[in-house]
Short mmCIF file of C-alpha atoms and ligand atoms in Angstrom, two decimals:
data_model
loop_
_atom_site.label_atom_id
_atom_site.label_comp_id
_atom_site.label_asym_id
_atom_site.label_seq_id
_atom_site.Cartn_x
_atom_site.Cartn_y
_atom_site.Cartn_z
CA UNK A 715 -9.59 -4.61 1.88
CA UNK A 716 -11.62 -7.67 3.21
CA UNK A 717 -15.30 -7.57 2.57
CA UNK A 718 -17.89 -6.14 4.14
CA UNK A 719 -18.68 -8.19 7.31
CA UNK A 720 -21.25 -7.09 10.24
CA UNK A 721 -18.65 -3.95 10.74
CA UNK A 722 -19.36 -1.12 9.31
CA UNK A 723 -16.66 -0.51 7.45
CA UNK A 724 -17.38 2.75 5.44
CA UNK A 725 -14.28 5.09 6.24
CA UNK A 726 -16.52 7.82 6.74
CA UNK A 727 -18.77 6.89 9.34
CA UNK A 728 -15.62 5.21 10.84
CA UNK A 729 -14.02 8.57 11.50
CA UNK A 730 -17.71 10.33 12.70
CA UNK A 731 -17.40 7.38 14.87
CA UNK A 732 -14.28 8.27 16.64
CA UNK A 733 -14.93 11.72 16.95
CA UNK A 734 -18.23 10.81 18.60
CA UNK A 735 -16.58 8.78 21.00
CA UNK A 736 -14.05 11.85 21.95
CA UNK A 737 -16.81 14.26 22.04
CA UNK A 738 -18.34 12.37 24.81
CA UNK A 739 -15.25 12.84 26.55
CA UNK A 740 -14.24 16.32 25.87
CA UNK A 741 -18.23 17.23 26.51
CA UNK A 742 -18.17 19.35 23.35
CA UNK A 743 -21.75 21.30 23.46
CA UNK A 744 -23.89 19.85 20.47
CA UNK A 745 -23.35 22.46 18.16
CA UNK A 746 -19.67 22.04 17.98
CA UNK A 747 -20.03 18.57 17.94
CA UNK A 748 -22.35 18.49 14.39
CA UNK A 749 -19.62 21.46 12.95
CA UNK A 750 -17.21 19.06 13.52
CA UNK A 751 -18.77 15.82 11.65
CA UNK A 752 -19.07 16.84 8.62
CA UNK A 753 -17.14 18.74 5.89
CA UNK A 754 -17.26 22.34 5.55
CA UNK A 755 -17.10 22.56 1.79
CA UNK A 756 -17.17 19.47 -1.16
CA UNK A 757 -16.35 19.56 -4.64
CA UNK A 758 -17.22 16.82 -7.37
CA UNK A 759 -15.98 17.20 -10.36
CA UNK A 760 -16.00 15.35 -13.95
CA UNK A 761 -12.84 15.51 -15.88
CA UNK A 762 -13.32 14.06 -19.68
CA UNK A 763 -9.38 13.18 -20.99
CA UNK A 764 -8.31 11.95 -24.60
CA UNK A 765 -7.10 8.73 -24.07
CA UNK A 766 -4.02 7.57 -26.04
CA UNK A 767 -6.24 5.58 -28.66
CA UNK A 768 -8.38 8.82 -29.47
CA UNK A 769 -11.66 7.88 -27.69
CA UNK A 770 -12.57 10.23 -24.53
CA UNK A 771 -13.04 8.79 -20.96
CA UNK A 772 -14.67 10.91 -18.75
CA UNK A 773 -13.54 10.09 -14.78
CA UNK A 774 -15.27 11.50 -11.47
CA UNK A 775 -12.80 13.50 -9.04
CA UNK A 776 -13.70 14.97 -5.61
CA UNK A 777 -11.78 17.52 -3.21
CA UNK A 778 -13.51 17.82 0.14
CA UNK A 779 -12.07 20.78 2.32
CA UNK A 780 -13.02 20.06 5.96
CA UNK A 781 -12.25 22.37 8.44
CA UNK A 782 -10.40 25.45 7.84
CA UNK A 783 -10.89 26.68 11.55
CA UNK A 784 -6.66 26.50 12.01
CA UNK A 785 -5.51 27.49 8.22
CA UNK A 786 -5.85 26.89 5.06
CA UNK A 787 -6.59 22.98 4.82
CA UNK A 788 -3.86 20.50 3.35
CA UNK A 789 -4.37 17.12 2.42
CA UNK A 790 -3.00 14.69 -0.49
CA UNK A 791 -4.70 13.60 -3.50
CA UNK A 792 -4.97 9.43 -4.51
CA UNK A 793 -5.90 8.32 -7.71
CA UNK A 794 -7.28 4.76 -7.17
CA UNK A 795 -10.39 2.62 -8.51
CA UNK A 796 -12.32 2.08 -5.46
CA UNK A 797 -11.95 5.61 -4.35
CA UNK A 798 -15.99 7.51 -3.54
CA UNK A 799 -16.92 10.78 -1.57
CA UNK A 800 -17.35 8.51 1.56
CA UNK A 801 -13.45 8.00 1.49
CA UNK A 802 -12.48 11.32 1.00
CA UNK A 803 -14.59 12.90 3.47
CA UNK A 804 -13.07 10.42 6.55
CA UNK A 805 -9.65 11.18 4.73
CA UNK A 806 -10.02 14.62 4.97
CA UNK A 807 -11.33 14.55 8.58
CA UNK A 808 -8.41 12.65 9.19
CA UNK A 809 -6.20 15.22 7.77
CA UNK A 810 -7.65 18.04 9.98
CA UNK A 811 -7.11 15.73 12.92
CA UNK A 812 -3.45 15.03 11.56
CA UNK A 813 -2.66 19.05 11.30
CA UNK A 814 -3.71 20.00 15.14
CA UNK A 815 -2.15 17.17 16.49
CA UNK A 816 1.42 17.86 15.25
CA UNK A 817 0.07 20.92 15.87
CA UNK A 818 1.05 22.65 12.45
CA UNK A 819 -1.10 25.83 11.43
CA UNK A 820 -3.35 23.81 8.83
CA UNK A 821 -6.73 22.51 8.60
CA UNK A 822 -7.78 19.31 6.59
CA UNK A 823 -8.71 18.26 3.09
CA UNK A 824 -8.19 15.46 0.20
CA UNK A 825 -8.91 14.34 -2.79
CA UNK A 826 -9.14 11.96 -4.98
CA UNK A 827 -10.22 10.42 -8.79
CA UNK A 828 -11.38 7.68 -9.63
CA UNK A 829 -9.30 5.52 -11.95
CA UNK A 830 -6.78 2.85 -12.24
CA UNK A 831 -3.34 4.34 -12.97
CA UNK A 832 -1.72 0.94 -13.74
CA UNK A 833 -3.37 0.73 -16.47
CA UNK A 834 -3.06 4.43 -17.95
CA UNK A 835 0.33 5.74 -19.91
CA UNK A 836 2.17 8.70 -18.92
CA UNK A 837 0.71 10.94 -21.57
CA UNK A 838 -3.06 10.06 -19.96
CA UNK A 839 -2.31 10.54 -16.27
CA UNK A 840 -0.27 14.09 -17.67
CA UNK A 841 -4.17 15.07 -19.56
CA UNK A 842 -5.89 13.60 -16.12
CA UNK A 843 -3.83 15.80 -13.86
CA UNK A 844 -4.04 18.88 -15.76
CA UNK A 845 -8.02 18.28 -16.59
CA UNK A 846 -9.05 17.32 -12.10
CA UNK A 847 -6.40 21.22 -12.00
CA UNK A 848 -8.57 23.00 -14.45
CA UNK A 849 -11.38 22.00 -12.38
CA UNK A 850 -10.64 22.04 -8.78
CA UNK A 851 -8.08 24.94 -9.79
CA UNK A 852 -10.92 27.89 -8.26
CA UNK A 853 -10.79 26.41 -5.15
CA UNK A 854 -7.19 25.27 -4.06
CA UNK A 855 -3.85 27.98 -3.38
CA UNK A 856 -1.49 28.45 -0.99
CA UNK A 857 -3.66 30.17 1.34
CA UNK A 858 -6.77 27.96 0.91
CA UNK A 859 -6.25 24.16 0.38
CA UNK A 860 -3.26 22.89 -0.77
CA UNK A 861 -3.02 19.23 -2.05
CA UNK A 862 0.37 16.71 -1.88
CA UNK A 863 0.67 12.90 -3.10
CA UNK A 864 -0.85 10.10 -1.78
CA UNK A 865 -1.76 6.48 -2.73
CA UNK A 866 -0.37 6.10 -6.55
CA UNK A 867 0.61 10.16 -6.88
CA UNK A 868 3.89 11.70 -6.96
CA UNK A 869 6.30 14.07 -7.68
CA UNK A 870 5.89 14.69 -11.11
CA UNK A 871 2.24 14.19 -10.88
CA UNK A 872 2.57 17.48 -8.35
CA UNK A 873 4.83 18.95 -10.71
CA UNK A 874 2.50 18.97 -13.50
CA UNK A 875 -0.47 20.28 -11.45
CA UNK A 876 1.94 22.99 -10.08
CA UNK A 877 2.03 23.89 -13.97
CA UNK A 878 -1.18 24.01 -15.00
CA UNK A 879 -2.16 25.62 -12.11
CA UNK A 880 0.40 28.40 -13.18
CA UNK A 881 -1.20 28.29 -16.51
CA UNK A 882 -4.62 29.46 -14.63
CA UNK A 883 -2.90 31.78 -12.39
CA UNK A 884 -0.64 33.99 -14.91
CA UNK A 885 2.11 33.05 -12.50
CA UNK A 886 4.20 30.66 -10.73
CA UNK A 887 2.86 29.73 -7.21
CA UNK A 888 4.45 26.53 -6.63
CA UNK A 889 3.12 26.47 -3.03
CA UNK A 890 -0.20 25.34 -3.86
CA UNK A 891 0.82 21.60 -3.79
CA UNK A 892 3.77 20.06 -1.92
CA UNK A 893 5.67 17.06 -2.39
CA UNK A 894 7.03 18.75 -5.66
CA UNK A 895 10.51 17.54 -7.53
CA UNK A 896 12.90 19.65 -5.69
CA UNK A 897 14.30 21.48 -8.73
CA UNK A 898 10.18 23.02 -8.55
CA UNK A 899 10.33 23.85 -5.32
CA UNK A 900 10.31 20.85 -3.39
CA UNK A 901 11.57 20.69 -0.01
CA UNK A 902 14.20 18.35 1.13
CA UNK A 903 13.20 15.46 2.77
CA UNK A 904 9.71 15.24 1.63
CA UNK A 905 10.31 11.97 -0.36
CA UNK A 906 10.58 10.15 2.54
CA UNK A 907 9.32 12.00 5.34
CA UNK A 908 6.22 10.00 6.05
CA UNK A 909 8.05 6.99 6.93
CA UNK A 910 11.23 8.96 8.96
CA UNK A 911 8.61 10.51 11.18
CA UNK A 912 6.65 7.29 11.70
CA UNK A 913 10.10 6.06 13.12
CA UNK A 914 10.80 8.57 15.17
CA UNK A 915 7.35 7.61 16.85
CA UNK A 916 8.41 3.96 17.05
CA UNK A 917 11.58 5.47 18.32
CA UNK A 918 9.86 7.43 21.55
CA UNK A 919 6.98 4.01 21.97
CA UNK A 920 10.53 2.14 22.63
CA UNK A 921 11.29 3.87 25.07
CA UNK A 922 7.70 4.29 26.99
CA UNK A 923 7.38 0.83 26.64
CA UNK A 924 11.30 -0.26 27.57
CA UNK A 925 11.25 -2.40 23.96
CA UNK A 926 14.82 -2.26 22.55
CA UNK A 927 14.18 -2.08 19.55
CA UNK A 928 17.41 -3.28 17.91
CA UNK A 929 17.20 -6.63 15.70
CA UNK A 930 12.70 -6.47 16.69
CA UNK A 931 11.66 -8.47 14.40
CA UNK A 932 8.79 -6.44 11.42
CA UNK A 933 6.30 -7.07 9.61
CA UNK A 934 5.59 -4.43 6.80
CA UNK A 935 1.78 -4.48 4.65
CA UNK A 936 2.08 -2.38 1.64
CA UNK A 937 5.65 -1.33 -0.27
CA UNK A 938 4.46 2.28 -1.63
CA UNK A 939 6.29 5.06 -0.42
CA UNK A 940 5.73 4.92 3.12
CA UNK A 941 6.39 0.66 3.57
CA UNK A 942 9.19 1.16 1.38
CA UNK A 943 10.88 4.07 3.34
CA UNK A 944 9.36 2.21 6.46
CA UNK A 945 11.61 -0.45 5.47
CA UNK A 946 14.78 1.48 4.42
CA UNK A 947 14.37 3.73 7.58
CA UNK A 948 13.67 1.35 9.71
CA UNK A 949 16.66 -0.75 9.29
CA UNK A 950 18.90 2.47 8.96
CA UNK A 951 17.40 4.63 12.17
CA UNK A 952 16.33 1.95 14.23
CA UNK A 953 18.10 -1.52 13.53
CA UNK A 954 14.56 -3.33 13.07
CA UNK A 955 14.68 -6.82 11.01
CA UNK A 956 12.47 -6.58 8.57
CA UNK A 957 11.10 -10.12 8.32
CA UNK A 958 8.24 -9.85 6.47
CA UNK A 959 6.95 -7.36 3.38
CA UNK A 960 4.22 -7.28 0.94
CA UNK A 961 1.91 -5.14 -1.44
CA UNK A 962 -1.15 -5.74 -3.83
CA UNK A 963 -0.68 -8.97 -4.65
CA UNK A 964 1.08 -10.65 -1.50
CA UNK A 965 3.47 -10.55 0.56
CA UNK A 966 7.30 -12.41 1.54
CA UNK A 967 8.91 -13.81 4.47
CA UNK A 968 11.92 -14.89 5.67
CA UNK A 969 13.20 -14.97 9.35
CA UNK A 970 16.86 -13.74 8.06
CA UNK A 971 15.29 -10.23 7.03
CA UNK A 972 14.49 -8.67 4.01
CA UNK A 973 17.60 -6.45 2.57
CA UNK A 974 15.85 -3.54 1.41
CA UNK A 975 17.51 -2.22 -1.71
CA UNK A 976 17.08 -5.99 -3.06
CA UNK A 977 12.97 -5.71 -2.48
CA UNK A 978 13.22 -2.47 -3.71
CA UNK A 979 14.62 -3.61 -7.07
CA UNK A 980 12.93 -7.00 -7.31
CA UNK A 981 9.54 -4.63 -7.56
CA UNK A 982 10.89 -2.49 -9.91
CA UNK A 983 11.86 -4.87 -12.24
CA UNK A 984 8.93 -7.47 -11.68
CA UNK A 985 6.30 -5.32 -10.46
CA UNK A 986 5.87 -6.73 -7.31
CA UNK A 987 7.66 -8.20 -3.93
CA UNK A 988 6.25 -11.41 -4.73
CA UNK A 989 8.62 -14.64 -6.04
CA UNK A 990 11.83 -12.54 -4.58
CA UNK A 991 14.22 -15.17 -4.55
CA UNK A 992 15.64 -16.68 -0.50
CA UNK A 993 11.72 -16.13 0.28
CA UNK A 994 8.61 -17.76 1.22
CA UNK A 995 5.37 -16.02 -0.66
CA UNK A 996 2.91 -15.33 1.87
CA UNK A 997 -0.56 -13.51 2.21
CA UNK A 998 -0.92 -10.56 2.94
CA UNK A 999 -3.75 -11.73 6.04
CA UNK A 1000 -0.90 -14.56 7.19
CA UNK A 1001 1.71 -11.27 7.09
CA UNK A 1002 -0.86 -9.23 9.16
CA UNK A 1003 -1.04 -11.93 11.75
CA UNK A 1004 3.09 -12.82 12.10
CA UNK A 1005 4.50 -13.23 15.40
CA UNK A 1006 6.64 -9.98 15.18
CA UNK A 1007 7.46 -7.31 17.68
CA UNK A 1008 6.62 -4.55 15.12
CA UNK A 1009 3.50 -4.52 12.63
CA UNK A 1010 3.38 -1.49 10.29
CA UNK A 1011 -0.09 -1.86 8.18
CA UNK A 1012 1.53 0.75 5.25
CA UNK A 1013 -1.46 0.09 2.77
CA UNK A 1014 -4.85 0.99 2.87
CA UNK A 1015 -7.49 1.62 5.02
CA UNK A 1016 -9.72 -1.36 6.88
CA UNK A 1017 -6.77 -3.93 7.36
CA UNK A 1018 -7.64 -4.96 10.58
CA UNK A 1019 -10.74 -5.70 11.61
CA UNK A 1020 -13.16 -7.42 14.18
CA UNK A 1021 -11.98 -10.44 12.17
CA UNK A 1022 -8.42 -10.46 12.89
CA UNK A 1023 -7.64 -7.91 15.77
CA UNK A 1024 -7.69 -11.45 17.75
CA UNK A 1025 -4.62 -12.45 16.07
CA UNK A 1026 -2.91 -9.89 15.81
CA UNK A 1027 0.56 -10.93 17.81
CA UNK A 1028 2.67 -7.33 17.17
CA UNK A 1029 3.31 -5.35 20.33
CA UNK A 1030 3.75 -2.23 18.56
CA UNK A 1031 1.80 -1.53 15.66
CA UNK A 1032 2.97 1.67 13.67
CA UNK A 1033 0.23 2.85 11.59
CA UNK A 1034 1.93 4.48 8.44
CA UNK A 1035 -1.53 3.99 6.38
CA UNK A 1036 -4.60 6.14 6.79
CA UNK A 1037 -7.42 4.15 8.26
CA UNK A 1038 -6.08 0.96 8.65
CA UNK A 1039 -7.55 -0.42 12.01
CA UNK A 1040 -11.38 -0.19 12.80
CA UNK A 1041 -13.46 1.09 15.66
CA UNK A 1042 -14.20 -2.82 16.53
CA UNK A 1043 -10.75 -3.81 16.54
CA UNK A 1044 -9.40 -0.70 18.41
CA UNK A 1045 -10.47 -2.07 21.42
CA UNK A 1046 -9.79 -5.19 20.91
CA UNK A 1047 -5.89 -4.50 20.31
CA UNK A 1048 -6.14 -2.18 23.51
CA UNK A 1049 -7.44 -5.10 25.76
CA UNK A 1050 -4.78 -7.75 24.14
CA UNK A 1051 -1.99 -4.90 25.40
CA UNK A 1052 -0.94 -4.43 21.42
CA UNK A 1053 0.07 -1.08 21.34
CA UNK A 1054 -1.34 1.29 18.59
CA UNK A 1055 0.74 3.89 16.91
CA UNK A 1056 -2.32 5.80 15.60
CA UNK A 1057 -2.55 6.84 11.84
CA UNK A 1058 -2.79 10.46 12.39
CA UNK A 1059 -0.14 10.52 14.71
CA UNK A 1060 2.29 8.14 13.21
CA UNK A 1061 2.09 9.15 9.76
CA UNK A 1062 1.85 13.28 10.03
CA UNK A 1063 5.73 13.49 9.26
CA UNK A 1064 4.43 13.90 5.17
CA UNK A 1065 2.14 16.63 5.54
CA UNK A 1066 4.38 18.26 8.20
CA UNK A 1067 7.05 18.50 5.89
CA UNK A 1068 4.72 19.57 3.11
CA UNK A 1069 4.22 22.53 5.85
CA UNK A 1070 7.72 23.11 5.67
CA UNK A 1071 7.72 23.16 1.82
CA UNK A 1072 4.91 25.38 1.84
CA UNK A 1073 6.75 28.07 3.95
CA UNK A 1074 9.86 27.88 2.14
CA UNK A 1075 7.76 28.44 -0.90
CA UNK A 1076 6.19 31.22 0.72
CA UNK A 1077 9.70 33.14 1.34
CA UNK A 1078 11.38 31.20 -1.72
CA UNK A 1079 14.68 29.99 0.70
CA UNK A 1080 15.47 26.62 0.75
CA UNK A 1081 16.45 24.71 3.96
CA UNK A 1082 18.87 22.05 4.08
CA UNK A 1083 18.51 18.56 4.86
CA UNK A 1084 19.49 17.81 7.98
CA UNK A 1085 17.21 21.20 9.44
CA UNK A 1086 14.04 19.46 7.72
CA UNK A 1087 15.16 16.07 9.65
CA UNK A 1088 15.69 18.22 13.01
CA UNK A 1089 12.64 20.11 12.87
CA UNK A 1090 10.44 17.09 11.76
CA UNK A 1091 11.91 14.91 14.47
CA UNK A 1092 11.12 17.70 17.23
CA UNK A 1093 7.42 18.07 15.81
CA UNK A 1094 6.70 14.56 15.37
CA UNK A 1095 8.48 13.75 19.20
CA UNK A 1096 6.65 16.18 20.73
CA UNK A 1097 3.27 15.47 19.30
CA UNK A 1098 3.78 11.78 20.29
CA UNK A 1099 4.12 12.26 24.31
CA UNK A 1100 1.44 14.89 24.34
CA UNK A 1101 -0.48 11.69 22.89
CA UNK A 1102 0.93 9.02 24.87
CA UNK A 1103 0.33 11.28 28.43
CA UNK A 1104 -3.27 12.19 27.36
CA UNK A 1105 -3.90 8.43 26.55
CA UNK A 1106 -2.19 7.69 30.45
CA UNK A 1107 -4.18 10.45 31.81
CA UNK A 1108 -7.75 9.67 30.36
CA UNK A 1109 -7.41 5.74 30.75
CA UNK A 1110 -7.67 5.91 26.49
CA UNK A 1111 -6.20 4.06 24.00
CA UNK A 1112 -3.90 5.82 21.94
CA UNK A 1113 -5.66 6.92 19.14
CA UNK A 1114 -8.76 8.06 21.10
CA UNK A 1115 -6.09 10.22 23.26
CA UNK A 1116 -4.98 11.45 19.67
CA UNK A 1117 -8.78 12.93 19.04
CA UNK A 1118 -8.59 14.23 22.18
CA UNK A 1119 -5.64 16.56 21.85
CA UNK A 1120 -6.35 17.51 18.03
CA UNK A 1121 -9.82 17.69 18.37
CA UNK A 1122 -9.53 20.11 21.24
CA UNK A 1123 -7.36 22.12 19.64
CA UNK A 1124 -9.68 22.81 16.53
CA UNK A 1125 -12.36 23.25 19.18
CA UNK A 1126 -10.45 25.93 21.14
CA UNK A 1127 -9.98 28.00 17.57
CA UNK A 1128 -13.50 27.45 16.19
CA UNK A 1129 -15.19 28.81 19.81
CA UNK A 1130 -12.14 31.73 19.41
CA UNK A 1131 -13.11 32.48 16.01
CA UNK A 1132 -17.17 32.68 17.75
CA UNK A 1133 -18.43 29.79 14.75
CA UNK A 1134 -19.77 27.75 17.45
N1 LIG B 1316 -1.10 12.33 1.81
C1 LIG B 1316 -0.32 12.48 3.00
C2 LIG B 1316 -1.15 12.21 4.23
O1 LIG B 1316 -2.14 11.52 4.22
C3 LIG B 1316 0.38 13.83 3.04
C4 LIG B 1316 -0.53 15.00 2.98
C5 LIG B 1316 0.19 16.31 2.71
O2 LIG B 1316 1.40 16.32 2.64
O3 LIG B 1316 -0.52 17.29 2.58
O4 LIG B 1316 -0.82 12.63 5.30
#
């Protein structure tokens, strides 16, 4: 994240921000508008774990449950060192945006804890897991909030939250997280589905925009599970080049293309993408500002800016990460033409398929693959030309047209339900 300049860059007044700007529009009476800025329930919690030289930490966790208007809210869970309440709120906003505009029957939540789980051993993140269930356990279920991974969770992460929550319940109910190991009720195609439906939304902007997409040259920022599968996926569905990767601690280039399963095992056995061998190291600002057809920003939020939206030379930019592009530079992408994939849109293939998992939880029958890949490409297809013909319609960019079609939907169920 680049330091605070003169934008605001506090995630949470970010996304009151945008959904100030599509109030205006949709001329949502005041009271609905207020409802719908802030979250509808918040829970802080702090979680002391015996750390694997015998001493106790204590660490702060949060789960903030939005809007609950559609369902019972969904959202993942990140365990990261700069995480605060102000994150999780605009995450969890984010999420309830994400739901309605795929237009799945959930509302929006997230957590998150604050640590660093590079530096923490198995055994710790196991006794941190369990301790953030045991707390946050009263308020989370299959029919009230139900969390998934996100930034530096996973599977067995899920998998050991799915068991202590059992522990609290008396019973298995493995549908109160998703993104499970598939032998504990996982669904297929979770693993990856961020990234696959991200693609199939690059697949359909191809098209609107008469790109072939073949051989377009990419530039990926971040290599967790959705740059990654970005990268696999895209090369595999699509034919992109893949020209350009990077996470934490840079980035790599070479105009050839990056061969994924290489990067993929370079990282795993050095830690990083950086020094893999044929390539040049570059930052991760230069790999932000490459002259490439395709940008996906994969990472974190606040990547592009008022500082750099100038130079930002990607015609398509295919926002796999939560947050990444502020207010400021929004509009400056939309007058340079680049255009904007937005988060909520582009990346709801995870929790769509952690919708899936949920209902095949619910009536304990599996699906197979290639149904999860047909049903997540018709959702995620669908949801993107509702977007792109809103944003043609109202003379919007893209992700204000996105507010506009999930925020009316919430809005429609909220005045049904008589709340405002
Ligand atoms: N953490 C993912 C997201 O931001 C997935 C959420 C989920 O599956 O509930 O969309």
């Amino acid at each position: 994240m680049p330091s605070e300049s003169k934008e605001k860059l506090n995630p949470f007044h970010i996304a009151q921000q945008q959904l100030d700007e599509a109030a205006e529009v949709l001329k949502l009476d005041a009271g609905m508008h207020e409802l719908l800025r802030w979250p509808i329930r918040e829970l802080t919690v702090t979680l002391p774990v015996k750390m694997d030289d015998g001493t106790t930490k204590v660490f702060r966790g949060f789960r903030v449950q939005y809007n609950d208007a559609r369902g019972p809210t969904k959202g993942g869970l990140r365990f990261h060192p700069d995480e605060t309440i102000d994150t999780v709120r605009a995450l969890a906003a984010w999420m309830t945006w994400k739901c309605a505009v795929v237009d799945i029957p959930l509302g929006g939540s997230k957590g998150g804890i604050i640590c660093n789980p590079k530096e923490m051993s198995q055994g710790e993140l196991e006794r941190l897991s369990r301790a953030y269930i045991r707390q946050v356990g009263r308020i989370i279920g299959l029919e009230m909030d139900v969390p998934a991974p996100d930034v530096y969770t996973n599977p067995q992460i899920m998998a050991w939250m799915a068991d202590e929550f059992a522990f609290l319940k008396g019973y298995n109910e493995f549908g109160v997280i998703t993104g499970k190991p598939i032998p504990m009720g996982g669904s297929a195609g979770r693993g990856d589905a961020t990234a696959r439906g991200g693609i199939f939304t690059l697949r359909e902007a191809g098209k609107v925009l008469g790109i072939d997409l073949k051989g377009a040259t990419t530039a990926i920022q971040g290599y967790g599970n959705a740059g990654s599968f970005g990268h696999a996926l895209g090369d595999e569905l699509l034919g992109l080049k893949i020209v350009a990767v990077s996470d934490s601690r840079g980035g790599i280039y070479t105009e050839d293309g990056l061969d994924c399963e290489k990067v993929v095992a370079h990282k795993k056995k050095t830690g990083s993408v950086i020094g893999f061998p044929g390539a040049k190291d570059i930052t991760n600002e230069e790999l932000l500002e490459l002259d490439v057809t395709v940008l996906m920003p994969a990472a974190l939020e606040n990547v592009i800016t008022a500082e750099n939206a100038e130079n930002i030379k990607a015609k398509i930019s295919v926002e796999l990460a939560n947050g990444p592009t502020t207010p400021e530079a929004d509009q400056i992408l939309h007058k340079n033409g680049v255009y904007v994939i937005p988060d909520f849109l582009c990346n709801a293939g995870g929790v769509t398929v952690s919708y899936f998992e949920m209902v095949q939880n619910a009536y304990d029958y599996y699906w197979p693959l290639d149904l999860v890949h047909e049903r997540l490409d018709a959702k995620m297809t669908a949801a993107f030309h509702t977007v792109h013909d809103a944003a043609q319609k109202h003379k919007a960019h893209n992700r204000l047209a996105a507010y506009l079609v999930a925020v009316e939907r919430v809005a429609e169920v909220v005045r049904l339900r008589g709340w405002a």
